[in-house]
PDB file of C-alpha atoms in Angstrom:
ATOM      1  CA  UNK A  27      71.982  27.116-120.737  1.00 46.00           C
ATOM      2  CA  UNK A  28      73.553  28.592-117.784  1.00 49.00           C
ATOM      3  CA  UNK A  29      75.230  26.191-115.433  1.00 53.00           C
ATOM      4  CA  UNK A  30      73.649  25.882-112.017  1.00 54.00           C
ATOM      5  CA  UNK A  31      76.771  26.661-109.891  1.00 58.00           C
ATOM      6  CA  UNK A  32      77.120  30.005-111.767  1.00 75.00           C
ATOM      7  CA  UNK A  33      73.548  30.855-110.830  1.00 73.00           C
ATOM      8  CA  UNK A  34      74.251  30.110-107.209  1.00 67.00           C
ATOM      9  CA  UNK A  35      77.402  32.267-107.276  1.00 70.00           C
ATOM     10  CA  UNK A  36      75.343  35.136-108.732  1.00 71.00           C
ATOM     11  CA  UNK A  37      72.598  34.742-106.187  1.00 76.00           C
ATOM     12  CA  UNK A  38      75.302  34.837-103.363  1.00 73.00           C
ATOM     13  CA  UNK A  39      76.785  37.951-104.796  1.00 72.00           C
ATOM     14  CA  UNK A  40      73.337  39.622-104.869  1.00 75.00           C
ATOM     15  CA  UNK A  41      72.665  38.556-101.191  1.00 77.00           C
ATOM     16  CA  UNK A  42      76.056  40.067-100.047  1.00 80.00           C
ATOM     17  CA  UNK A  43      75.069  43.307-101.746  1.00 79.00           C
ATOM     18  CA  UNK A  44      71.896  43.678 -99.706  1.00 82.00           C
ATOM     19  CA  UNK A  45      73.360  45.340 -96.701  1.00 81.00           C
ATOM     20  CA  UNK A  46      75.215  47.770 -98.770  1.00 82.00           C
ATOM     21  CA  UNK A  47      72.013  48.693-100.668  1.00 81.00           C
ATOM     22  CA  UNK A  48      70.191  49.204 -97.430  1.00 85.00           C
ATOM     23  CA  UNK A  49      72.960  51.541 -96.275  1.00 86.00           C
ATOM     24  CA  UNK A  50      72.628  53.768 -99.208  1.00 84.00           C
ATOM     25  CA  UNK A  51      68.836  53.672 -99.664  1.00 88.00           C
ATOM     26  CA  UNK A  52      67.654  56.995-100.634  1.00 92.00           C
ATOM     27  CA  UNK A  53      71.018  58.485-100.092  1.00 95.00           C
ATOM     28  CA  UNK A  54      72.733  60.915-102.501  1.00 97.00           C
ATOM     29  CA  UNK A  55      75.928  59.738-103.983  1.00 97.00           C
ATOM     30  CA  UNK A  56      77.936  62.206-106.160  1.00 98.00           C
ATOM     31  CA  UNK A  57      80.133  60.625-108.848  1.00 97.00           C
ATOM     32  CA  UNK A  58      82.934  62.513-110.632  1.00 96.00           C
ATOM     33  CA  UNK A  59      83.748  60.924-113.952  1.00 93.00           C
ATOM     34  CA  UNK A  60      87.027  61.948-115.189  1.00 80.00           C
ATOM     35  CA  UNK A  61      88.097  62.848-118.769  1.00 57.00           C
ATOM     36  CA  UNK A  62      90.826  60.206-118.824  1.00 56.00           C
ATOM     37  CA  UNK A  63      88.472  57.537-117.375  1.00 59.00           C
ATOM     38  CA  UNK A  64      85.862  58.046-120.212  1.00 68.00           C
ATOM     39  CA  UNK A  65      88.295  57.303-122.942  1.00 64.00           C
ATOM     40  CA  UNK A  66      87.320  53.717-123.384  1.00 72.00           C
ATOM     41  CA  UNK A  67      83.910  53.042-124.831  1.00 79.00           C
ATOM     42  CA  UNK A  68      83.324  49.711-123.145  1.00 81.00           C
ATOM     43  CA  UNK A  69      84.239  51.131-119.700  1.00 81.00           C
ATOM     44  CA  UNK A  70      81.985  54.159-120.461  1.00 85.00           C
ATOM     45  CA  UNK A  71      79.054  51.731-121.047  1.00 87.00           C
ATOM     46  CA  UNK A  72      79.913  49.850-117.847  1.00 88.00           C
ATOM     47  CA  UNK A  73      79.916  53.127-116.052  1.00 91.00           C
ATOM     48  CA  UNK A  74      76.440  54.065-117.406  1.00 93.00           C
ATOM     49  CA  UNK A  75      75.141  50.544-116.415  1.00 93.00           C
ATOM     50  CA  UNK A  76      76.420  51.138-112.792  1.00 93.00           C
ATOM     51  CA  UNK A  77      74.667  54.546-112.531  1.00 96.00           C
ATOM     52  CA  UNK A  78      71.407  53.081-113.714  1.00 96.00           C
ATOM     53  CA  UNK A  79      71.694  50.117-111.246  1.00 94.00           C
ATOM     54  CA  UNK A  80      72.430  52.556-108.394  1.00 95.00           C
ATOM     55  CA  UNK A  81      69.229  54.517-109.154  1.00 95.00           C
ATOM     56  CA  UNK A  82      67.206  51.392-109.632  1.00 93.00           C
ATOM     57  CA  UNK A  83      68.560  50.274-106.126  1.00 92.00           C
ATOM     58  CA  UNK A  84      67.276  53.286-104.381  1.00 93.00           C
ATOM     59  CA  UNK A  85      70.242  55.540-104.451  1.00 95.00           C
ATOM     60  CA  UNK A  86      70.189  59.043-105.787  1.00 97.00           C
ATOM     61  CA  UNK A  87      73.282  59.468-108.069  1.00 97.00           C
ATOM     62  CA  UNK A  88      74.495  62.642-109.373  1.00 98.00           C
ATOM     63  CA  UNK A  89      77.196  62.559-112.088  1.00 98.00           C
ATOM     64  CA  UNK A  90      79.765  65.333-112.495  1.00 97.00           C
ATOM     65  CA  UNK A  91      82.112  64.968-115.597  1.00 95.00           C
ATOM     66  CA  UNK A  92      85.318  66.428-116.730  1.00 90.00           C
ATOM     67  CA  UNK A  93      86.700  66.427-120.268  1.00 89.00           C
ATOM     68  CA  UNK A  94      90.261  67.868-120.212  1.00 84.00           C
ATOM     69  CA  UNK A  95      91.628  65.671-122.963  1.00 86.00           C
ATOM     70  CA  UNK A  96      88.542  66.180-125.179  1.00 89.00           C
ATOM     71  CA  UNK A  97      88.881  69.996-124.663  1.00 90.00           C
ATOM     72  CA  UNK A  98      92.522  69.776-125.704  1.00 88.00           C
ATOM     73  CA  UNK A  99      91.782  67.911-128.923  1.00 90.00           C
ATOM     74  CA  UNK A 100      88.972  70.248-129.913  1.00 93.00           C
ATOM     75  CA  UNK A 101      91.255  73.337-129.268  1.00 92.00           C
ATOM     76  CA  UNK A 102      93.810  71.595-131.571  1.00 92.00           C
ATOM     77  CA  UNK A 103      91.271  70.999-134.283  1.00 93.00           C
ATOM     78  CA  UNK A 104      90.175  74.614-134.204  1.00 93.00           C
ATOM     79  CA  UNK A 105      93.724  75.932-134.194  1.00 93.00           C
ATOM     80  CA  UNK A 106      93.287  77.838-130.908  1.00 91.00           C
ATOM     81  CA  UNK A 107      96.657  78.206-129.180  1.00 87.00           C
ATOM     82  CA  UNK A 108      96.740  77.750-125.451  1.00 80.00           C
ATOM     83  CA  UNK A 109      98.859  79.791-123.195  1.00 81.00           C
ATOM     84  CA  UNK A 110     100.323  78.122-120.148  1.00 76.00           C
ATOM     85  CA  UNK A 111     101.430  79.836-116.930  1.00 74.00           C
ATOM     86  CA  UNK A 112     103.058  77.779-114.290  1.00 65.00           C
ATOM     87  CA  UNK A 113     102.292  74.698-116.226  1.00 63.00           C
ATOM     88  CA  UNK A 114      98.535  75.478-116.043  1.00 70.00           C
ATOM     89  CA  UNK A 115      96.373  76.291-119.179  1.00 78.00           C
ATOM     90  CA  UNK A 116      95.042  79.888-119.305  1.00 86.00           C
ATOM     91  CA  UNK A 117      91.295  80.058-120.090  1.00 90.00           C
ATOM     92  CA  UNK A 118      90.802  83.047-122.293  1.00 91.00           C
ATOM     93  CA  UNK A 119      87.523  84.016-124.025  1.00 92.00           C
ATOM     94  CA  UNK A 120      87.926  81.765-127.195  1.00 93.00           C
ATOM     95  CA  UNK A 121      88.995  78.898-125.041  1.00 93.00           C
ATOM     96  CA  UNK A 122      85.998  79.191-122.595  1.00 94.00           C
ATOM     97  CA  UNK A 123      83.683  79.054-125.559  1.00 95.00           C
ATOM     98  CA  UNK A 124      85.199  75.745-126.551  1.00 95.00           C
ATOM     99  CA  UNK A 125      85.186  74.562-122.978  1.00 94.00           C
ATOM    100  CA  UNK A 126      81.414  75.178-122.772  1.00 95.00           C
ATOM    101  CA  UNK A 127      80.759  73.565-126.237  1.00 95.00           C
ATOM    102  CA  UNK A 128      82.667  70.440-125.232  1.00 94.00           C
ATOM    103  CA  UNK A 129      81.708  70.023-121.701  1.00 95.00           C
ATOM    104  CA  UNK A 130      78.051  71.272-121.673  1.00 95.00           C
ATOM    105  CA  UNK A 131      77.369  70.094-125.189  1.00 94.00           C
ATOM    106  CA  UNK A 132      79.047  67.007-126.659  1.00 92.00           C
ATOM    107  CA  UNK A 133      80.392  65.251-123.516  1.00 93.00           C
ATOM    108  CA  UNK A 134      77.401  65.945-121.467  1.00 95.00           C
ATOM    109  CA  UNK A 135      74.827  64.668-123.907  1.00 95.00           C
ATOM    110  CA  UNK A 136      77.039  61.583-124.709  1.00 93.00           C
ATOM    111  CA  UNK A 137      76.895  60.593-121.081  1.00 94.00           C
ATOM    112  CA  UNK A 138      73.163  61.190-120.946  1.00 96.00           C
ATOM    113  CA  UNK A 139      72.846  59.056-124.027  1.00 95.00           C
ATOM    114  CA  UNK A 140      74.944  56.180-122.597  1.00 94.00           C
ATOM    115  CA  UNK A 141      72.730  56.210-119.471  1.00 96.00           C
ATOM    116  CA  UNK A 142      69.523  56.344-121.517  1.00 96.00           C
ATOM    117  CA  UNK A 143      70.807  53.343-123.517  1.00 95.00           C
ATOM    118  CA  UNK A 144      71.025  51.366-120.452  1.00 95.00           C
ATOM    119  CA  UNK A 145      67.356  52.091-119.399  1.00 95.00           C
ATOM    120  CA  UNK A 146      67.950  55.129-117.205  1.00 96.00           C
ATOM    121  CA  UNK A 147      66.458  58.593-117.314  1.00 97.00           C
ATOM    122  CA  UNK A 148      69.159  61.283-117.183  1.00 97.00           C
ATOM    123  CA  UNK A 149      69.037  64.919-117.723  1.00 97.00           C
ATOM    124  CA  UNK A 150      72.118  67.040-118.662  1.00 97.00           C
ATOM    125  CA  UNK A 151      72.740  70.345-117.007  1.00 98.00           C
ATOM    126  CA  UNK A 152      75.659  72.736-116.196  1.00 97.00           C
ATOM    127  CA  UNK A 153      76.235  75.097-113.393  1.00 97.00           C
ATOM    128  CA  UNK A 154      74.481  78.016-115.397  1.00 97.00           C
ATOM    129  CA  UNK A 155      70.988  76.098-115.345  1.00 96.00           C
ATOM    130  CA  UNK A 156      68.780  77.585-112.719  1.00 94.00           C
ATOM    131  CA  UNK A 157      71.758  79.427-111.308  1.00 94.00           C
ATOM    132  CA  UNK A 158      72.765  76.171-109.724  1.00 97.00           C
ATOM    133  CA  UNK A 159      76.336  77.048-109.158  1.00 97.00           C
ATOM    134  CA  UNK A 160      77.776  80.614-109.010  1.00 97.00           C
ATOM    135  CA  UNK A 161      81.561  80.722-109.510  1.00 96.00           C
ATOM    136  CA  UNK A 162      84.274  83.347-108.870  1.00 95.00           C
ATOM    137  CA  UNK A 163      87.601  83.748-110.479  1.00 93.00           C
ATOM    138  CA  UNK A 164      89.977  81.209-109.051  1.00 89.00           C
ATOM    139  CA  UNK A 165      93.231  82.271-107.398  1.00 82.00           C
ATOM    140  CA  UNK A 166      96.138  79.858-108.148  1.00 80.00           C
ATOM    141  CA  UNK A 167      99.690  79.931-106.877  1.00 75.00           C
ATOM    142  CA  UNK A 168     102.777  78.132-108.240  1.00 69.00           C
ATOM    143  CA  UNK A 169     106.137  77.847-106.596  1.00 66.00           C
ATOM    144  CA  UNK A 170     109.103  79.217-108.688  1.00 65.00           C
ATOM    145  CA  UNK A 171     111.510  76.346-109.026  1.00 61.00           C
ATOM    146  CA  UNK A 172     114.569  78.763-108.670  1.00 65.00           C
ATOM    147  CA  UNK A 173     113.582  81.168-105.831  1.00 64.00           C
ATOM    148  CA  UNK A 174     111.031  78.605-104.329  1.00 65.00           C
ATOM    149  CA  UNK A 175     108.756  81.663-103.783  1.00 70.00           C
ATOM    150  CA  UNK A 176     105.013  81.146-104.140  1.00 76.00           C
ATOM    151  CA  UNK A 177     103.695  83.335-107.035  1.00 75.00           C
ATOM    152  CA  UNK A 178      99.989  84.233-107.905  1.00 80.00           C
ATOM    153  CA  UNK A 179      99.182  83.007-111.466  1.00 80.00           C
ATOM    154  CA  UNK A 180      96.332  84.546-113.422  1.00 85.00           C
ATOM    155  CA  UNK A 181      94.523  81.673-115.292  1.00 89.00           C
ATOM    156  CA  UNK A 182      91.790  83.964-116.911  1.00 91.00           C
ATOM    157  CA  UNK A 183      88.357  82.459-116.805  1.00 94.00           C
ATOM    158  CA  UNK A 184      89.120  79.511-114.535  1.00 93.00           C
ATOM    159  CA  UNK A 185      86.574  79.617-111.650  1.00 94.00           C
ATOM    160  CA  UNK A 186      85.828  77.986-108.417  1.00 93.00           C
ATOM    161  CA  UNK A 187      82.435  77.421-106.816  1.00 96.00           C
ATOM    162  CA  UNK A 188      81.218  80.300-104.629  1.00 95.00           C
ATOM    163  CA  UNK A 189      77.592  79.202-104.081  1.00 95.00           C
ATOM    164  CA  UNK A 190      75.418  76.092-104.892  1.00 96.00           C
ATOM    165  CA  UNK A 191      71.614  76.432-105.170  1.00 95.00           C
ATOM    166  CA  UNK A 192      70.486  73.053-104.494  1.00 94.00           C
ATOM    167  CA  UNK A 193      66.757  73.647-105.477  1.00 95.00           C
ATOM    168  CA  UNK A 194      67.397  72.704-108.980  1.00 95.00           C
ATOM    169  CA  UNK A 195      68.977  69.412-108.044  1.00 97.00           C
ATOM    170  CA  UNK A 196      66.368  68.545-105.434  1.00 96.00           C
ATOM    171  CA  UNK A 197      63.595  68.975-108.026  1.00 96.00           C
ATOM    172  CA  UNK A 198      65.511  66.740-110.537  1.00 97.00           C
ATOM    173  CA  UNK A 199      66.072  64.045-108.027  1.00 97.00           C
ATOM    174  CA  UNK A 200      62.482  64.122-106.740  1.00 96.00           C
ATOM    175  CA  UNK A 201      61.444  63.568-110.381  1.00 96.00           C
ATOM    176  CA  UNK A 202      63.611  60.366-110.265  1.00 95.00           C
ATOM    177  CA  UNK A 203      65.960  61.670-112.956  1.00 97.00           C
ATOM    178  CA  UNK A 204      69.686  61.276-112.894  1.00 98.00           C
ATOM    179  CA  UNK A 205      71.559  64.609-113.170  1.00 98.00           C
ATOM    180  CA  UNK A 206      74.588  64.693-115.381  1.00 98.00           C
ATOM    181  CA  UNK A 207      76.489  68.068-114.662  1.00 98.00           C
ATOM    182  CA  UNK A 208      79.062  69.768-116.675  1.00 97.00           C
ATOM    183  CA  UNK A 209      81.433  71.962-114.653  1.00 97.00           C
ATOM    184  CA  UNK A 210      80.733  75.348-116.214  1.00 97.00           C
ATOM    185  CA  UNK A 211      79.186  78.209-114.251  1.00 97.00           C
ATOM    186  CA  UNK A 212      78.425  81.956-114.373  1.00 95.00           C
ATOM    187  CA  UNK A 213      80.074  84.418-112.117  1.00 95.00           C
ATOM    188  CA  UNK A 214      78.349  87.298-110.434  1.00 93.00           C
ATOM    189  CA  UNK A 215      80.271  89.451-112.976  1.00 92.00           C
ATOM    190  CA  UNK A 216      78.283  87.763-115.882  1.00 92.00           C
ATOM    191  CA  UNK A 217      81.416  85.843-117.131  1.00 95.00           C
ATOM    192  CA  UNK A 218      81.416  82.114-117.968  1.00 96.00           C
ATOM    193  CA  UNK A 219      83.910  80.217-115.797  1.00 96.00           C
ATOM    194  CA  UNK A 220      85.582  76.863-116.489  1.00 95.00           C
ATOM    195  CA  UNK A 221      85.578  74.984-113.121  1.00 95.00           C
ATOM    196  CA  UNK A 222      87.764  72.028-112.252  1.00 92.00           C
ATOM    197  CA  UNK A 223      85.383  68.988-112.202  1.00 94.00           C
ATOM    198  CA  UNK A 224      86.778  67.715-108.831  1.00 93.00           C
ATOM    199  CA  UNK A 225      86.144  70.960-107.232  1.00 94.00           C
ATOM    200  CA  UNK A 226      82.735  71.239-108.900  1.00 97.00           C
ATOM    201  CA  UNK A 227      81.793  67.723-107.662  1.00 97.00           C
ATOM    202  CA  UNK A 228      83.072  68.480-104.150  1.00 96.00           C
ATOM    203  CA  UNK A 229      80.820  71.632-103.922  1.00 97.00           C
ATOM    204  CA  UNK A 230      77.735  69.781-105.109  1.00 97.00           C
ATOM    205  CA  UNK A 231      78.355  66.860-102.705  1.00 97.00           C
ATOM    206  CA  UNK A 232      78.888  69.405 -99.889  1.00 96.00           C
ATOM    207  CA  UNK A 233      75.855  71.401-100.621  1.00 96.00           C
ATOM    208  CA  UNK A 234      73.677  68.335-100.747  1.00 96.00           C
ATOM    209  CA  UNK A 235      75.265  66.536 -97.753  1.00 96.00           C
ATOM    210  CA  UNK A 236      75.921  63.537 -99.914  1.00 97.00           C
ATOM    211  CA  UNK A 237      76.462  60.160 -98.426  1.00 96.00           C
ATOM    212  CA  UNK A 238      79.514  59.557-100.593  1.00 96.00           C
ATOM    213  CA  UNK A 239      81.589  61.485-103.030  1.00 97.00           C
ATOM    214  CA  UNK A 240      83.479  59.220-105.615  1.00 96.00           C
ATOM    215  CA  UNK A 241      86.249  60.735-107.611  1.00 95.00           C
ATOM    216  CA  UNK A 242      86.818  58.447-110.656  1.00 92.00           C
ATOM    217  CA  UNK A 243      90.145  58.947-112.203  1.00 86.00           C
ATOM    218  CA  UNK A 244      93.004  57.026-114.127  1.00 83.00           C
ATOM    219  CA  UNK A 245      94.953  55.902-110.981  1.00 86.00           C
ATOM    220  CA  UNK A 246      94.037  53.249-108.370  1.00 89.00           C
ATOM    221  CA  UNK A 247      93.699  55.870-105.569  1.00 92.00           C
ATOM    222  CA  UNK A 248      96.283  57.277-103.124  1.00 94.00           C
ATOM    223  CA  UNK A 249      99.589  55.574-103.297  1.00 93.00           C
ATOM    224  CA  UNK A 250     102.309  55.373-100.684  1.00 92.00           C
ATOM    225  CA  UNK A 251     105.962  56.151-101.330  1.00 91.00           C
ATOM    226  CA  UNK A 252     106.368  52.578-102.659  1.00 91.00           C
ATOM    227  CA  UNK A 253     103.608  53.078-105.084  1.00 91.00           C
ATOM    228  CA  UNK A 254     101.196  50.757-103.163  1.00 93.00           C
ATOM    229  CA  UNK A 255      97.518  51.534-102.686  1.00 93.00           C
ATOM    230  CA  UNK A 256      96.478  53.086 -99.395  1.00 95.00           C
ATOM    231  CA  UNK A 257      93.062  51.707 -98.755  1.00 93.00           C
ATOM    232  CA  UNK A 258      91.874  54.180 -96.124  1.00 94.00           C
ATOM    233  CA  UNK A 259      92.816  57.503 -94.766  1.00 96.00           C
ATOM    234  CA  UNK A 260      91.670  60.055 -92.273  1.00 96.00           C
ATOM    235  CA  UNK A 261      91.600  63.774 -92.922  1.00 95.00           C
ATOM    236  CA  UNK A 262      94.645  64.127 -90.507  1.00 96.00           C
ATOM    237  CA  UNK A 263      96.458  61.420 -92.457  1.00 96.00           C
ATOM    238  CA  UNK A 264      95.969  63.151 -95.628  1.00 95.00           C
ATOM    239  CA  UNK A 265      97.381  66.452 -94.175  1.00 94.00           C
ATOM    240  CA  UNK A 266     100.457  64.484 -92.916  1.00 94.00           C
ATOM    241  CA  UNK A 267     101.107  62.723 -96.229  1.00 94.00           C
ATOM    242  CA  UNK A 268     100.971  66.088 -98.077  1.00 93.00           C
ATOM    243  CA  UNK A 269     103.419  67.571 -95.556  1.00 92.00           C
ATOM    244  CA  UNK A 270     105.793  64.708 -95.864  1.00 90.00           C
ATOM    245  CA  UNK A 271     105.702  64.618 -99.636  1.00 90.00           C
ATOM    246  CA  UNK A 272     103.984  61.326-100.052  1.00 93.00           C
ATOM    247  CA  UNK A 273     101.053  63.016-101.750  1.00 92.00           C
ATOM    248  CA  UNK A 274     102.232  65.251-104.516  1.00 88.00           C
ATOM    249  CA  UNK A 275     101.414  66.922-107.744  1.00 83.00           C
ATOM    250  CA  UNK A 276      97.830  66.529-109.183  1.00 84.00           C
ATOM    251  CA  UNK A 277      96.690  64.427-106.268  1.00 90.00           C
ATOM    252  CA  UNK A 278      97.027  67.378-103.806  1.00 89.00           C
ATOM    253  CA  UNK A 279      94.072  69.363-105.187  1.00 88.00           C
ATOM    254  CA  UNK A 280      91.975  66.148-105.217  1.00 91.00           C
ATOM    255  CA  UNK A 281      92.779  65.605-101.532  1.00 94.00           C
ATOM    256  CA  UNK A 282      91.915  69.206-100.785  1.00 93.00           C
ATOM    257  CA  UNK A 283      88.610  68.622-102.460  1.00 94.00           C
ATOM    258  CA  UNK A 284      88.099  65.422-100.335  1.00 95.00           C
ATOM    259  CA  UNK A 285      88.681  67.483 -97.172  1.00 96.00           C
ATOM    260  CA  UNK A 286      86.519  70.246 -98.214  1.00 95.00           C
ATOM    261  CA  UNK A 287      83.624  67.913 -98.908  1.00 96.00           C
ATOM    262  CA  UNK A 288      84.052  66.128 -95.603  1.00 96.00           C
ATOM    263  CA  UNK A 289      84.148  69.468 -93.835  1.00 95.00           C
ATOM    264  CA  UNK A 290      80.741  70.306 -95.516  1.00 94.00           C
ATOM    265  CA  UNK A 291      79.062  67.161 -94.171  1.00 93.00           C
ATOM    266  CA  UNK A 292      79.898  64.476 -96.719  1.00 96.00           C
ATOM    267  CA  UNK A 293      80.203  61.262 -94.863  1.00 95.00           C
ATOM    268  CA  UNK A 294      83.337  59.914 -96.818  1.00 95.00           C
ATOM    269  CA  UNK A 295      85.059  60.296-100.177  1.00 97.00           C
ATOM    270  CA  UNK A 296      86.636  57.719-102.376  1.00 96.00           C
ATOM    271  CA  UNK A 297      89.334  58.228-105.039  1.00 95.00           C
ATOM    272  CA  UNK A 298      89.260  55.178-107.418  1.00 91.00           C
ATOM    273  CA  UNK A 299      90.300  54.050-110.783  1.00 88.00           C
ATOM    274  CA  UNK A 300      87.404  54.788-113.236  1.00 83.00           C
ATOM    275  CA  UNK A 301      89.014  52.319-115.838  1.00 81.00           C
ATOM    276  CA  UNK A 302      88.285  49.246-113.582  1.00 82.00           C
ATOM    277  CA  UNK A 303      85.271  47.392-114.728  1.00 83.00           C
ATOM    278  CA  UNK A 304      82.140  48.473-112.627  1.00 86.00           C
ATOM    279  CA  UNK A 305      84.456  50.251-110.192  1.00 87.00           C
ATOM    280  CA  UNK A 306      81.339  52.265-108.815  1.00 91.00           C
ATOM    281  CA  UNK A 307      79.484  48.865-108.026  1.00 89.00           C
ATOM    282  CA  UNK A 308      82.642  47.383-106.419  1.00 87.00           C
ATOM    283  CA  UNK A 309      83.065  50.331-104.126  1.00 89.00           C
ATOM    284  CA  UNK A 310      79.487  50.811-103.063  1.00 91.00           C
ATOM    285  CA  UNK A 311      77.977  47.304-103.078  1.00 89.00           C
ATOM    286  CA  UNK A 312      80.854  44.971-101.913  1.00 85.00           C
ATOM    287  CA  UNK A 313      83.099  44.537 -98.933  1.00 81.00           C
ATOM    288  CA  UNK A 314      86.181  45.058-100.902  1.00 77.00           C
ATOM    289  CA  UNK A 315      86.105  48.679-102.269  1.00 76.00           C
ATOM    290  CA  UNK A 316      87.958  49.784-105.292  1.00 79.00           C
ATOM    291  CA  UNK A 317      90.285  52.731-104.232  1.00 91.00           C
ATOM    292  CA  UNK A 318      91.174  54.927-101.188  1.00 95.00           C
ATOM    293  CA  UNK A 319      88.433  55.888 -98.776  1.00 95.00           C
ATOM    294  CA  UNK A 320      88.884  59.129 -96.816  1.00 96.00           C
ATOM    295  CA  UNK A 321      86.784  60.048 -93.836  1.00 94.00           C
ATOM    296  CA  UNK A 322      86.856  62.414 -90.990  1.00 91.00           C
ATOM    297  CA  UNK A 323      88.597  59.929 -88.355  1.00 82.00           C
TER     298      UNK A 323
END
């Protein structure tokens, strides 16, 4: 039998969540679920439970997932050797076939299954479906460590979103389904492109003017030079921290995605640790948050 004090505590938690639920009622929230964050089965089931609870609470969640580690393991299993340029994997024709198989196939349907197991109704899609996302070949630059000169790197079939057709997602959301999106898209040239999941999620959030974009990853959020979490930043703060070297490495493209999404009309973006139990609920339905919140000003 449950002790009465515990029941009171749970009721108080629900009451405190009410204003947050009202704030997000009928609002679109795009959640990017990272490849590293989905490595733990229990955490994945918690994530699926969070997504179903969001939908049942009146929000309109859209899940965009990555899968870099899983792609790497499949390439190894198939004996496909990857070429790296400037530390970045080149996506050639054999690689993009594996990318599509893993992202739009096994991972996508696994997440749909987790959500279904928690009582939700999810549908798995990729950028190709209904011409939802059109991509173009991405241009990447790296700095030569000796000359410090920026050089353009050809990464093959790596793409970046060029256009989002929101009609498909509007129809899915109207049907009260939860879209689970794999970041694979066609280009105008008929090629299949592997799109970075953060960038894909930012494009989706921007096109739908989402209330929130959550980037779940395997770090707590944006850290200062002493490795302490920075709970909130403005777009100007982000640019300053990139310029002074506080924000470095792989966090820079995440921040650039955040800025892009905000420029497109997303109210705020949060970078948070997807390995924290119920991180999505902590961020959206409590006063405490679970990562770094980035807003216009």
